[in-house]
PDB file of C-alpha atoms and ligand atoms in Angstrom:
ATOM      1  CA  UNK A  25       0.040  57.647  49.638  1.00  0.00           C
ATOM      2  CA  UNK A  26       1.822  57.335  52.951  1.00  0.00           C
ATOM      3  CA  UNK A  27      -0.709  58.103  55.728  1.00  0.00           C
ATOM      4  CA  UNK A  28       0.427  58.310  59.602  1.00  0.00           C
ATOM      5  CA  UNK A  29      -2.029  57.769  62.004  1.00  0.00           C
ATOM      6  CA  UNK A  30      -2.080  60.255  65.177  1.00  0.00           C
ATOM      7  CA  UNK A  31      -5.010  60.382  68.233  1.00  0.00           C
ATOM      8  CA  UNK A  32      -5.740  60.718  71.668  1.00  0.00           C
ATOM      9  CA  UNK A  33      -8.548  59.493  74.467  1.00  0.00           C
ATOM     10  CA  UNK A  34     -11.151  61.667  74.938  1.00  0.00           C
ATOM     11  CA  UNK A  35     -13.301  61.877  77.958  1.00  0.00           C
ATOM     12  CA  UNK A  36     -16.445  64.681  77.330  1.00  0.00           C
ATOM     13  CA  UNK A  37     -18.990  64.675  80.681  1.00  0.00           C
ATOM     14  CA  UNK A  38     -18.182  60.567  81.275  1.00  0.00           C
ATOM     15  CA  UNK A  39     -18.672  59.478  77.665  1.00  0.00           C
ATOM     16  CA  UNK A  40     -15.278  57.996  75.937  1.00  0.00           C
ATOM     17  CA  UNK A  41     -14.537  57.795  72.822  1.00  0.00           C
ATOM     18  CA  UNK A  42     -11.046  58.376  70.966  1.00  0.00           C
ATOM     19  CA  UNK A  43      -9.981  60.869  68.307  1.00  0.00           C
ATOM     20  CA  UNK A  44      -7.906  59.739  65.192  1.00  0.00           C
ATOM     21  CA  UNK A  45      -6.703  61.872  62.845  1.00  0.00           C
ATOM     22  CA  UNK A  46      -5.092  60.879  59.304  1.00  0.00           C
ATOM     23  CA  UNK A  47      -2.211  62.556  57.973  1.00  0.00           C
ATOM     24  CA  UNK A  48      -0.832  62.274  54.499  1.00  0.00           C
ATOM     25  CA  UNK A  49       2.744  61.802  54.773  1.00  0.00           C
ATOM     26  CA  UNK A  50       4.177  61.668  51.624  1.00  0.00           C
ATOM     27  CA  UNK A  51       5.135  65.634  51.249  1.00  0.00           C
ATOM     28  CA  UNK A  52       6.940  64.993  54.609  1.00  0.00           C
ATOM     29  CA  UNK A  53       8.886  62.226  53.303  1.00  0.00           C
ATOM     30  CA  UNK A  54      10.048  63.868  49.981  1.00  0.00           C
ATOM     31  CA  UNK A  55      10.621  66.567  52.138  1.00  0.00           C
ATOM     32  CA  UNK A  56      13.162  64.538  54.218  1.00  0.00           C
ATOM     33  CA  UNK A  57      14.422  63.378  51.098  1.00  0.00           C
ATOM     34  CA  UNK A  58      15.694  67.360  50.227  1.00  0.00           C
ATOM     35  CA  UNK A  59      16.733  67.528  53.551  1.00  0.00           C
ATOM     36  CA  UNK A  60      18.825  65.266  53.213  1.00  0.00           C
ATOM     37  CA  UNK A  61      20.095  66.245  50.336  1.00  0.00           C
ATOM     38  CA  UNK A  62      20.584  69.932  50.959  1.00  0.00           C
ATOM     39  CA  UNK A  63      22.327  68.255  54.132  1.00  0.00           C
ATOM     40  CA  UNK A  64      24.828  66.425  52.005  1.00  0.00           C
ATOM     41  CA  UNK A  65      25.679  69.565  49.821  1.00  0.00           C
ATOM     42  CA  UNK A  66      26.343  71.831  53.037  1.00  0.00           C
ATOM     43  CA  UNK A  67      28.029  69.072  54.496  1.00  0.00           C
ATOM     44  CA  UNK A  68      30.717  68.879  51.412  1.00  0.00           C
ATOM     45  CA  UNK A  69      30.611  72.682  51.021  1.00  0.00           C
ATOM     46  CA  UNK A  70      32.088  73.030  54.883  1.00  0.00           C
ATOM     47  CA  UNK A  71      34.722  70.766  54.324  1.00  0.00           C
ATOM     48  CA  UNK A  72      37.097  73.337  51.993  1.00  0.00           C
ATOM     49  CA  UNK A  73      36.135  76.410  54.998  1.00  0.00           C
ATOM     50  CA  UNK A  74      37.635  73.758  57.855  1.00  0.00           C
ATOM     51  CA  UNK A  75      40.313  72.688  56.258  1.00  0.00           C
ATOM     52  CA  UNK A  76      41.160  76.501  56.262  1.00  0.00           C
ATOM     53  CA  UNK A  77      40.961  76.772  59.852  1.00  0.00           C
ATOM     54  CA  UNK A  78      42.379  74.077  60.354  1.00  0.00           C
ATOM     55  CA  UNK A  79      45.373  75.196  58.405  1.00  0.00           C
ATOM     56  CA  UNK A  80      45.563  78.657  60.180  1.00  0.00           C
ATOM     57  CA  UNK A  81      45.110  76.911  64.012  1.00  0.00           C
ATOM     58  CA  UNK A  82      48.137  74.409  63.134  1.00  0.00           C
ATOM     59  CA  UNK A  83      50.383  77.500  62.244  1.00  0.00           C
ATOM     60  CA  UNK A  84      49.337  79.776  65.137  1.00  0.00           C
ATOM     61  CA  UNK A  85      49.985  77.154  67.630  1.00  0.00           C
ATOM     62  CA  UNK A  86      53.303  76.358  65.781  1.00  0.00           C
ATOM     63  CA  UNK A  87      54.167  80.268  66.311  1.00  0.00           C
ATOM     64  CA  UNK A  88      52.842  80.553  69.536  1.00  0.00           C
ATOM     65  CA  UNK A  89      54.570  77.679  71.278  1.00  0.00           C
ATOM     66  CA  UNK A  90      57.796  79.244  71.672  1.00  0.00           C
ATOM     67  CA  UNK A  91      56.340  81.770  73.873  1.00  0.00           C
ATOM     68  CA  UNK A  92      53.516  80.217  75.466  1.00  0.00           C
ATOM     69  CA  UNK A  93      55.948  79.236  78.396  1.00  0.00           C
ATOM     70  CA  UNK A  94      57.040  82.802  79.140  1.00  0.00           C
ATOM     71  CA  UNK A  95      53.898  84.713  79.234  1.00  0.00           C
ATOM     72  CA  UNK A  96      50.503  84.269  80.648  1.00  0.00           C
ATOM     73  CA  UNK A  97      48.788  85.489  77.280  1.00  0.00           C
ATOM     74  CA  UNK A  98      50.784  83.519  74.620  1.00  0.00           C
ATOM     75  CA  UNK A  99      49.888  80.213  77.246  1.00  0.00           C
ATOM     76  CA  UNK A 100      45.543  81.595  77.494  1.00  0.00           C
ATOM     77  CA  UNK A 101      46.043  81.955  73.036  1.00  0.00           C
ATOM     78  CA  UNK A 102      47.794  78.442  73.182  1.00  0.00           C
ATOM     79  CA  UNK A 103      45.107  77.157  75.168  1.00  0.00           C
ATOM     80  CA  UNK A 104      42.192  78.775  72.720  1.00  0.00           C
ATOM     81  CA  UNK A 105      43.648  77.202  69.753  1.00  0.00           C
ATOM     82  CA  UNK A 106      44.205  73.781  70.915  1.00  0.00           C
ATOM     83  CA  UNK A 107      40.216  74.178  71.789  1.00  0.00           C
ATOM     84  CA  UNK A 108      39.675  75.658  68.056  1.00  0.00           C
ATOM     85  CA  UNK A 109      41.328  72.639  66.462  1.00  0.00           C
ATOM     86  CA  UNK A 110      39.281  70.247  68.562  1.00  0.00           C
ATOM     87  CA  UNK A 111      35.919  71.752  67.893  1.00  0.00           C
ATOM     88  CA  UNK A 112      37.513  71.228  64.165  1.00  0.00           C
ATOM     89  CA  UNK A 113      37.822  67.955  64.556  1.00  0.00           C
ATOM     90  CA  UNK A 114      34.505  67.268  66.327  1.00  0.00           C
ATOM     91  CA  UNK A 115      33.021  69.134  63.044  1.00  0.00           C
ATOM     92  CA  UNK A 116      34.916  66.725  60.460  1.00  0.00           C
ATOM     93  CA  UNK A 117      34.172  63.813  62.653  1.00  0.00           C
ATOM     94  CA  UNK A 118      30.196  65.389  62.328  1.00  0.00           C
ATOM     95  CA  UNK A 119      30.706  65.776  58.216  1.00  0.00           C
ATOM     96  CA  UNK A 120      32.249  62.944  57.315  1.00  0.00           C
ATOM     97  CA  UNK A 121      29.098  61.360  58.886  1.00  0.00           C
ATOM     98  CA  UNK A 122      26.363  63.025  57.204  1.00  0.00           C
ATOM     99  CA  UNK A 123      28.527  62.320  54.258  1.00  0.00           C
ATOM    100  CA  UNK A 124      28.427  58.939  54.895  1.00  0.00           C
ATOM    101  CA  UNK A 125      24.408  59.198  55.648  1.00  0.00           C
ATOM    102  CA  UNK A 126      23.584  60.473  52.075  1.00  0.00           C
ATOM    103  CA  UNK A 127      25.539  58.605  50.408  1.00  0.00           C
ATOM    104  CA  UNK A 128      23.986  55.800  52.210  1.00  0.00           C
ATOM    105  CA  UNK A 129      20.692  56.956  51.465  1.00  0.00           C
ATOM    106  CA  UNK A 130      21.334  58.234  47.699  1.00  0.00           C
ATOM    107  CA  UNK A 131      23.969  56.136  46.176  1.00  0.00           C
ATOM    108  CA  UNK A 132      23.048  53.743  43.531  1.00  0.00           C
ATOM    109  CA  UNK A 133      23.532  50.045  45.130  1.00  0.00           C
ATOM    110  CA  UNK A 134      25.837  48.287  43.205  1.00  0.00           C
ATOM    111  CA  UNK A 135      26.153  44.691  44.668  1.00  0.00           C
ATOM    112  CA  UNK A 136      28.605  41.918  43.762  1.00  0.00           C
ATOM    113  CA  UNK A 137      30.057  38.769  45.369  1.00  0.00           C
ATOM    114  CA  UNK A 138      32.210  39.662  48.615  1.00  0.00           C
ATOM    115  CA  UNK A 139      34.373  37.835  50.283  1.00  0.00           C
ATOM    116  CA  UNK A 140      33.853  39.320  54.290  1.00  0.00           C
ATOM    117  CA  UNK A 141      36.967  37.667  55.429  1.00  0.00           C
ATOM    118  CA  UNK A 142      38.940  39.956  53.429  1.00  0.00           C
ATOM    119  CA  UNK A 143      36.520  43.416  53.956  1.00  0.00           C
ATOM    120  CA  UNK A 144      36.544  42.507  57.907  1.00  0.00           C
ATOM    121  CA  UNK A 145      40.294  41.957  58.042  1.00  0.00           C
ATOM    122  CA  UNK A 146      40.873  45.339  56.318  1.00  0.00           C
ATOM    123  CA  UNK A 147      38.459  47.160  58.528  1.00  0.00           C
ATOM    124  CA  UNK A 148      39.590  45.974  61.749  1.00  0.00           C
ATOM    125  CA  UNK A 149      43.461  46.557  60.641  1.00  0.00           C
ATOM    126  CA  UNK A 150      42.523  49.912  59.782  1.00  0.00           C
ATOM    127  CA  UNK A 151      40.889  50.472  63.730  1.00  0.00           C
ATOM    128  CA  UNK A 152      43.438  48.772  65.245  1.00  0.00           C
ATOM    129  CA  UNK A 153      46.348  50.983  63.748  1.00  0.00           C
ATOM    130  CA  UNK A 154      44.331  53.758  65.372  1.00  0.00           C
ATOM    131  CA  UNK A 155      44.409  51.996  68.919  1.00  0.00           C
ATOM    132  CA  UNK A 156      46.782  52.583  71.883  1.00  0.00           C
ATOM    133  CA  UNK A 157      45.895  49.123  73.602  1.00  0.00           C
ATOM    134  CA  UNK A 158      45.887  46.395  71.497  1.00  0.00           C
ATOM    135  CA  UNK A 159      42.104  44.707  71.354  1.00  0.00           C
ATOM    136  CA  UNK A 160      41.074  40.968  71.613  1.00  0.00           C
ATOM    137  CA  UNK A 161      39.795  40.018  68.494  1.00  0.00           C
ATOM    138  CA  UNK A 162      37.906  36.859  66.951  1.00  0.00           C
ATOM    139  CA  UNK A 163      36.822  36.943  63.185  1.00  0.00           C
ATOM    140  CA  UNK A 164      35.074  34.417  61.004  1.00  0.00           C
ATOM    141  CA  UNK A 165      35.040  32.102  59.132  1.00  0.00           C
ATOM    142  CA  UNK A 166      32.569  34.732  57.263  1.00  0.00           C
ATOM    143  CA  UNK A 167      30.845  33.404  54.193  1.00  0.00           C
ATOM    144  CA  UNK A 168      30.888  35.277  50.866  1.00  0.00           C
ATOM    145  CA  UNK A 169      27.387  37.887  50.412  1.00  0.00           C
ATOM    146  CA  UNK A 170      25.762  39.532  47.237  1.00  0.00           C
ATOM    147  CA  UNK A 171      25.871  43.220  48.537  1.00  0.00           C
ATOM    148  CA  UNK A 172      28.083  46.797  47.992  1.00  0.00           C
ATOM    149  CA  UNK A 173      31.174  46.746  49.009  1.00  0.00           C
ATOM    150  CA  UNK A 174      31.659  50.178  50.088  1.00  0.00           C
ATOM    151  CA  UNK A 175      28.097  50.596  51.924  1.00  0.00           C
ATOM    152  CA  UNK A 176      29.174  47.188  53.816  1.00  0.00           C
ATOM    153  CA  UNK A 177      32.306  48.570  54.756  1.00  0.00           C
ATOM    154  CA  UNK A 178      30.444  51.375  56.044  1.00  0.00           C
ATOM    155  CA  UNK A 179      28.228  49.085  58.883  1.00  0.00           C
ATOM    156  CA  UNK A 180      31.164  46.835  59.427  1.00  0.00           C
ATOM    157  CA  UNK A 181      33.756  49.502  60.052  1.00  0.00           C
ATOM    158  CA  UNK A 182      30.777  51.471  62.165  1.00  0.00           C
ATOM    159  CA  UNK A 183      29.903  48.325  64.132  1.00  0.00           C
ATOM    160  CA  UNK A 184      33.321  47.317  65.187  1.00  0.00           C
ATOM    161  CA  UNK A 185      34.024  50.815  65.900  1.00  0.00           C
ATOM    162  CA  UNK A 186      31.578  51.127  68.174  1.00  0.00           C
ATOM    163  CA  UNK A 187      32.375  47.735  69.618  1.00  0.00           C
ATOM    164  CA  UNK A 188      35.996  49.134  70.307  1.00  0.00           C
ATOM    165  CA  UNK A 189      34.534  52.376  71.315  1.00  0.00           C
ATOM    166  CA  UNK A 190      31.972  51.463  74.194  1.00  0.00           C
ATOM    167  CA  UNK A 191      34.109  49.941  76.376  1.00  0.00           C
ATOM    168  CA  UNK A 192      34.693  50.547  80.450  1.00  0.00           C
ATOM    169  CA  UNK A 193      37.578  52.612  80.821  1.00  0.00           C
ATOM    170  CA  UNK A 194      40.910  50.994  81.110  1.00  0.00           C
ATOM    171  CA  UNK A 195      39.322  47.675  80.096  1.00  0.00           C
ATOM    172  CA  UNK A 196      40.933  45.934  76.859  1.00  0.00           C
ATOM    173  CA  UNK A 197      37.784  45.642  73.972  1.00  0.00           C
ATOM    174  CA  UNK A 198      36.852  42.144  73.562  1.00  0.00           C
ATOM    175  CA  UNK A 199      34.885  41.651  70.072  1.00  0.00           C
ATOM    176  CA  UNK A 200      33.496  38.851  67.925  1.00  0.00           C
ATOM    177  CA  UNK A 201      32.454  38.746  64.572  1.00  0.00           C
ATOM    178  CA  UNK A 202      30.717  35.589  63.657  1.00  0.00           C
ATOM    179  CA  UNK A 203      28.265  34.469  60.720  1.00  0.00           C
ATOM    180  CA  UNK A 204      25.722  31.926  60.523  1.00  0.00           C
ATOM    181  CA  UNK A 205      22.672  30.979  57.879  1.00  0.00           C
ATOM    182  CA  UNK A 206      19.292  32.887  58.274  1.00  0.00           C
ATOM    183  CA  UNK A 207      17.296  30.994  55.855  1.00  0.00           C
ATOM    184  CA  UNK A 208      16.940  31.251  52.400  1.00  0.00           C
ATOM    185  CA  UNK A 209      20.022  32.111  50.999  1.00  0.00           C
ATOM    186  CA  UNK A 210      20.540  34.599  53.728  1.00  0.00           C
ATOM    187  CA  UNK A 211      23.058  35.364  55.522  1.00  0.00           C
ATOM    188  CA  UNK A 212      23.158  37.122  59.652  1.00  0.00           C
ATOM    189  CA  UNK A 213      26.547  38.552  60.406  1.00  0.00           C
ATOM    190  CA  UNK A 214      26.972  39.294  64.446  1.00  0.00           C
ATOM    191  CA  UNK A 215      29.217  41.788  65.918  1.00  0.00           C
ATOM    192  CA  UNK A 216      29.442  41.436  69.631  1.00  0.00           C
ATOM    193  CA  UNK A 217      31.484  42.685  72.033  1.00  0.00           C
ATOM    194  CA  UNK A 218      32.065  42.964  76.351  1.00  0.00           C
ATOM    195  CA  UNK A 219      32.036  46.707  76.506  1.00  0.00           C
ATOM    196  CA  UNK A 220      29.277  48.653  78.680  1.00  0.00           C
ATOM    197  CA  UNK A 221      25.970  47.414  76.859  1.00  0.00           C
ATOM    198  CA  UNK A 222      23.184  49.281  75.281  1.00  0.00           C
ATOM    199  CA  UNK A 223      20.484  50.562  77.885  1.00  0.00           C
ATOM    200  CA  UNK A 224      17.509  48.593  77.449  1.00  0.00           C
ATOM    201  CA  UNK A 225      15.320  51.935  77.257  1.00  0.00           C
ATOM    202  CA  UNK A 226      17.829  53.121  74.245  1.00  0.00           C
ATOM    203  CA  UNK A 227      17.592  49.450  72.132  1.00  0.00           C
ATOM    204  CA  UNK A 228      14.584  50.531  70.179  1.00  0.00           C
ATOM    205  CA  UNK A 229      16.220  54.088  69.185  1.00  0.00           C
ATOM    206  CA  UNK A 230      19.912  53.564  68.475  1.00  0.00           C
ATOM    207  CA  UNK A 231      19.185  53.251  64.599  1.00  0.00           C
ATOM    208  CA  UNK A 232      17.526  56.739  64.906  1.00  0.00           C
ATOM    209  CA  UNK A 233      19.858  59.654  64.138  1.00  0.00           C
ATOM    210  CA  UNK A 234      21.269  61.366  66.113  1.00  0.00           C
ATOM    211  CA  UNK A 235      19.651  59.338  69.149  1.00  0.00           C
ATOM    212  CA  UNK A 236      23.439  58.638  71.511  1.00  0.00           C
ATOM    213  CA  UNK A 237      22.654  56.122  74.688  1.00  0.00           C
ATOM    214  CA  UNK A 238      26.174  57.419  76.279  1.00  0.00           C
ATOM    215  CA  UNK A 239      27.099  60.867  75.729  1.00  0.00           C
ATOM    216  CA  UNK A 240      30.136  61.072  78.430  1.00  0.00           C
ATOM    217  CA  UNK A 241      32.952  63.037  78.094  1.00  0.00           C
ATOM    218  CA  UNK A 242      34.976  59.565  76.962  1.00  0.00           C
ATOM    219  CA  UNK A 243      32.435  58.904  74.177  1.00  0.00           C
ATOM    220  CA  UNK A 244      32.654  61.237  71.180  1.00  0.00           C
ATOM    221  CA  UNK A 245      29.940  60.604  68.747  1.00  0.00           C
ATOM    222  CA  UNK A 246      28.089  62.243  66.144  1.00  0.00           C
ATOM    223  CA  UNK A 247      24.797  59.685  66.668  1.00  0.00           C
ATOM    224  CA  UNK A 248      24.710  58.946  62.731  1.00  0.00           C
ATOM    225  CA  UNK A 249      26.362  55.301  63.052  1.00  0.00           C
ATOM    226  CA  UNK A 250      24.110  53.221  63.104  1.00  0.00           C
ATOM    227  CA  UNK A 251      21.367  55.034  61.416  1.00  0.00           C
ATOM    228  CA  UNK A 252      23.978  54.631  58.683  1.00  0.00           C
ATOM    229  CA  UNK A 253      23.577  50.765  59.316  1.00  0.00           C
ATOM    230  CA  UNK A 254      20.394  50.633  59.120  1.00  0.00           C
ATOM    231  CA  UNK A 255      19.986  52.601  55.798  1.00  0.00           C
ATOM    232  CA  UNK A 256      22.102  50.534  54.293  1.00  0.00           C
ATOM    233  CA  UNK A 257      21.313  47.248  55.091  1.00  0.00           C
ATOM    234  CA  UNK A 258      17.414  48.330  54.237  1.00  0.00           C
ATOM    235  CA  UNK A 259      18.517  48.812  51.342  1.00  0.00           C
ATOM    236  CA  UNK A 260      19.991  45.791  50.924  1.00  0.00           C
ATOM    237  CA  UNK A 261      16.795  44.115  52.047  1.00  0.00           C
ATOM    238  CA  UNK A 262      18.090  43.173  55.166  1.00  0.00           C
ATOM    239  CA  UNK A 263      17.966  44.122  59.194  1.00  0.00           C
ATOM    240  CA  UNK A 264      19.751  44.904  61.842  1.00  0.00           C
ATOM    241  CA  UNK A 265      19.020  44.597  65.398  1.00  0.00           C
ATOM    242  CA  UNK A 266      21.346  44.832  68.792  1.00  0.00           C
ATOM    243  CA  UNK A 267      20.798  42.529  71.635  1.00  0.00           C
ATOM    244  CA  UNK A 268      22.765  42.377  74.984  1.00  0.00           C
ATOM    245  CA  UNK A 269      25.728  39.597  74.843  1.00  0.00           C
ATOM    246  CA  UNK A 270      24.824  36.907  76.789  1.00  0.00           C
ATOM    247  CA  UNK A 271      28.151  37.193  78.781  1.00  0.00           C
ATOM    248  CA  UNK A 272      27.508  41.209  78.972  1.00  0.00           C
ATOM    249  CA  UNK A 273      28.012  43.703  76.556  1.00  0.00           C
ATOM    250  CA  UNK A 274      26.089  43.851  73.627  1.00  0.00           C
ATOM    251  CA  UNK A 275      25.732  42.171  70.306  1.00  0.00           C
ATOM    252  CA  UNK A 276      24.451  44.108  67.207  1.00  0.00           C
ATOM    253  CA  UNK A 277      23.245  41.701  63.998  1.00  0.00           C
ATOM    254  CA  UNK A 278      22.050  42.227  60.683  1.00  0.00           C
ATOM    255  CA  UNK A 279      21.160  39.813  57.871  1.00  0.00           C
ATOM    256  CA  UNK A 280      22.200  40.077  53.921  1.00  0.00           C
ATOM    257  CA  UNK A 281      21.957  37.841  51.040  1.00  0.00           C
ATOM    258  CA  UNK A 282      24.323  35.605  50.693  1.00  0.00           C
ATOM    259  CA  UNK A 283      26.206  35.321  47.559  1.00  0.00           C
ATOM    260  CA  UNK A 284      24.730  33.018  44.991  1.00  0.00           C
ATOM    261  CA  UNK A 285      26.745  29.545  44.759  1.00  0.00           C
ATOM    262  CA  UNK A 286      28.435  28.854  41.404  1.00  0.00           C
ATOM    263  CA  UNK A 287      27.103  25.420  39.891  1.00  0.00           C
ATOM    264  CA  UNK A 288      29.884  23.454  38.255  1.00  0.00           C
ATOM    265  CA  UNK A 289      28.843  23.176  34.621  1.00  0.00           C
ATOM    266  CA  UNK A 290      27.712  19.715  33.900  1.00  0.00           C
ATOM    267  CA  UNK A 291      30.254  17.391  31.876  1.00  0.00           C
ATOM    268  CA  UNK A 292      30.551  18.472  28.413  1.00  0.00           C
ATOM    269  CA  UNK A 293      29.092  21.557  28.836  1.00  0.00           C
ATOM    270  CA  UNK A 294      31.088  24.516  28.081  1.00  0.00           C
ATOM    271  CA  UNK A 295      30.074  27.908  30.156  1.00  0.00           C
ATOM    272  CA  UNK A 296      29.719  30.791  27.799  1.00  0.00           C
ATOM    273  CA  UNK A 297      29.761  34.471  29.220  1.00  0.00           C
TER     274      UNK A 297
HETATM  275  P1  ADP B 320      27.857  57.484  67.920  1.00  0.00           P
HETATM  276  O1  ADP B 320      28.468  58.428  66.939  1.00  0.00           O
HETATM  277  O2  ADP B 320      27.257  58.169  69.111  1.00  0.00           O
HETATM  278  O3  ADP B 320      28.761  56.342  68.298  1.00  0.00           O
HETATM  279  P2  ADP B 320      26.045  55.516  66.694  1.00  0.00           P
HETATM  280  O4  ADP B 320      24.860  55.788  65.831  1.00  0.00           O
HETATM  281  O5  ADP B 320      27.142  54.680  66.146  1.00  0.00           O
HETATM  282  O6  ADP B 320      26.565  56.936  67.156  1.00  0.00           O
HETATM  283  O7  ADP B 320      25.508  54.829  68.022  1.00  0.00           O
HETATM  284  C1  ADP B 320      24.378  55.384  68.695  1.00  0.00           C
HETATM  285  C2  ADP B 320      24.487  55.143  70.189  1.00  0.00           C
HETATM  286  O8  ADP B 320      24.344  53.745  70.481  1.00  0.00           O
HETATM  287  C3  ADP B 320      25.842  55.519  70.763  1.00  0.00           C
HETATM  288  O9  ADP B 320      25.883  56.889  71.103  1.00  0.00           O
HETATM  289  C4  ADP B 320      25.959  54.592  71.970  1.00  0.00           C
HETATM  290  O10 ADP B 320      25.320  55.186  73.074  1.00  0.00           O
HETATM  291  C5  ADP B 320      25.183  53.355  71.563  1.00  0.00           C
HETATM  292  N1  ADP B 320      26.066  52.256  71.080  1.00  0.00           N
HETATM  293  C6  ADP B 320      26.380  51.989  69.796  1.00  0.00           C
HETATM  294  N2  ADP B 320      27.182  50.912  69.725  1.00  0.00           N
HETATM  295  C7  ADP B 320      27.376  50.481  70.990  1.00  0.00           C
HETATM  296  C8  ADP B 320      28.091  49.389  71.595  1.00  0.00           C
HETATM  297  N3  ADP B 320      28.798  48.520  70.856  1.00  0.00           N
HETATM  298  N4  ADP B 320      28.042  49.262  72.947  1.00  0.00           N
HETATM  299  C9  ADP B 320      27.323  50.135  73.695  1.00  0.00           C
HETATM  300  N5  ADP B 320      26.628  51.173  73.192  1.00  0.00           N
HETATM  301  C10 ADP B 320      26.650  51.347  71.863  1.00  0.00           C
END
């Protein structure tokens, strides 16, 4: 039984005391657990209807453009379709997220020796063909970890995303991604960058989602990120925390196991699958 714990002082004529009540949380949580389901199915089931729109906005504009110079209504039509397609966009951006989140959640784990100098190099090739300035970037050396390769993807390719994303405007992005021990066959993987920091009143909610710290115009976001991160590397038995960067901007880390060492057979032994 999960039980959450709620109360409140109470003051009756001078005489405190305090009132607890109990709750049994485990309904709520399978609950969440449908919820998040029924999310992932609605979130698929959308994707077919946009890519509809979609379709239609592209050729409208393509008809309209020819005109939209000479007339005030083709230009206002113009105008309303170019806002159509990036509401679409904001709404794959927001499905392809919850997506992510279920599968997160839901997927069987299947982990296996990686080698993170190859998974980071693809991920940050894959954001920096998306860039129009060219970022400074420092990888590794990264060790090899025992976890899935397609969840990890999902928190590195989030992380370093985010560390391109939050930066001052007009500044170049500046990120690190290091590795060190953390004890016991563990491994802690930082991401940090010199962007514009996480408020310290938003630190303990950023792995929430939905929660967003910066919601300026410059900022799209769906706040499902890093709650992504965090579901996965629970899973993986793991956490993940974000600090600010000593030299300003702000460094997210999260620990995984590390992959197990092969022993060299001894002499004379022969190693049988
Ligand atoms: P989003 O889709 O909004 O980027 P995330 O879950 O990835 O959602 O991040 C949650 C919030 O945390 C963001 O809206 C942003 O305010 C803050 N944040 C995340 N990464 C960084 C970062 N590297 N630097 C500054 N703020 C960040």
């Amino acid at each position: 039984t999960l039980l959450s714990v709620s109360g409140r002082p109470l003051d009756v004529d001078g005489r405190r005391g305090a009132i607890a009540v109990f709750h049994d949380i485990t309904e709520v949580r399978e609950r969440e657990g449908d919820l998040t389901a029924f999310a992932g199915i609605v979130a698929h089931d959308l994707k077919n209807p946009l890519t509809v729109i979609a379709a239609h906005a592209e050729m409208a504009h393509d008809a309209l453009e020819p005109a939209a110079p000479h007339s005030r209504e083709a230009r206002e039509a113009t105008a309303s379709i170019d806002r159509v397609s990036a509401g679409v966009v904001r709404m794959r951006r927001l499905i392809d997220d919850l997506l992510a989140y279920t599968t997160a959640r839901d997927a069987a784990l299947k982990p296996q020796p990686l080698d993170l100098n190859a998974l980071v190099g693809e991920v940050v090739a894959e954001r920096v063909n998306h860039l129009a300035v060219r970022p400074d970037i420092y990888v590794g050396p990264l060790p090899r970890v025992e976890a899935d390769p397609a969840l990890l993807r999902h928190v590195l390719d989030n992380l370093i995303g985010n560390a391109l994303k939050y930066v001052q405007p007009g500044r170049t992005p500046k990120v690190d991604v290091s590795a060190s021990t953390a004890g016991a066959g563990w491994v802690r993987i930082e991401v940090a960058d010199r962007g514009i920091g996480v408020p310290d009143a938003d630190k303990p909610h950023v792995f929430e989602s939905f929660h967003r710290a910066h919601t300026g115009q410059s900022y799209g976001g769906t706040g499902l990120g890093l709650a992504i991160c965090r579901r996965v590397i629970d899973r993986h038995g793991g956490s993940i925390i974000v600090v600010d960067n000593p030299g300003g901007g702000s460094r997210f880390s999260f620990t995984v196991p590390g992959a197990p060492v092969a022993m060299a057979a001894p002499a004379g032994v022969t190693a049988h699958e």
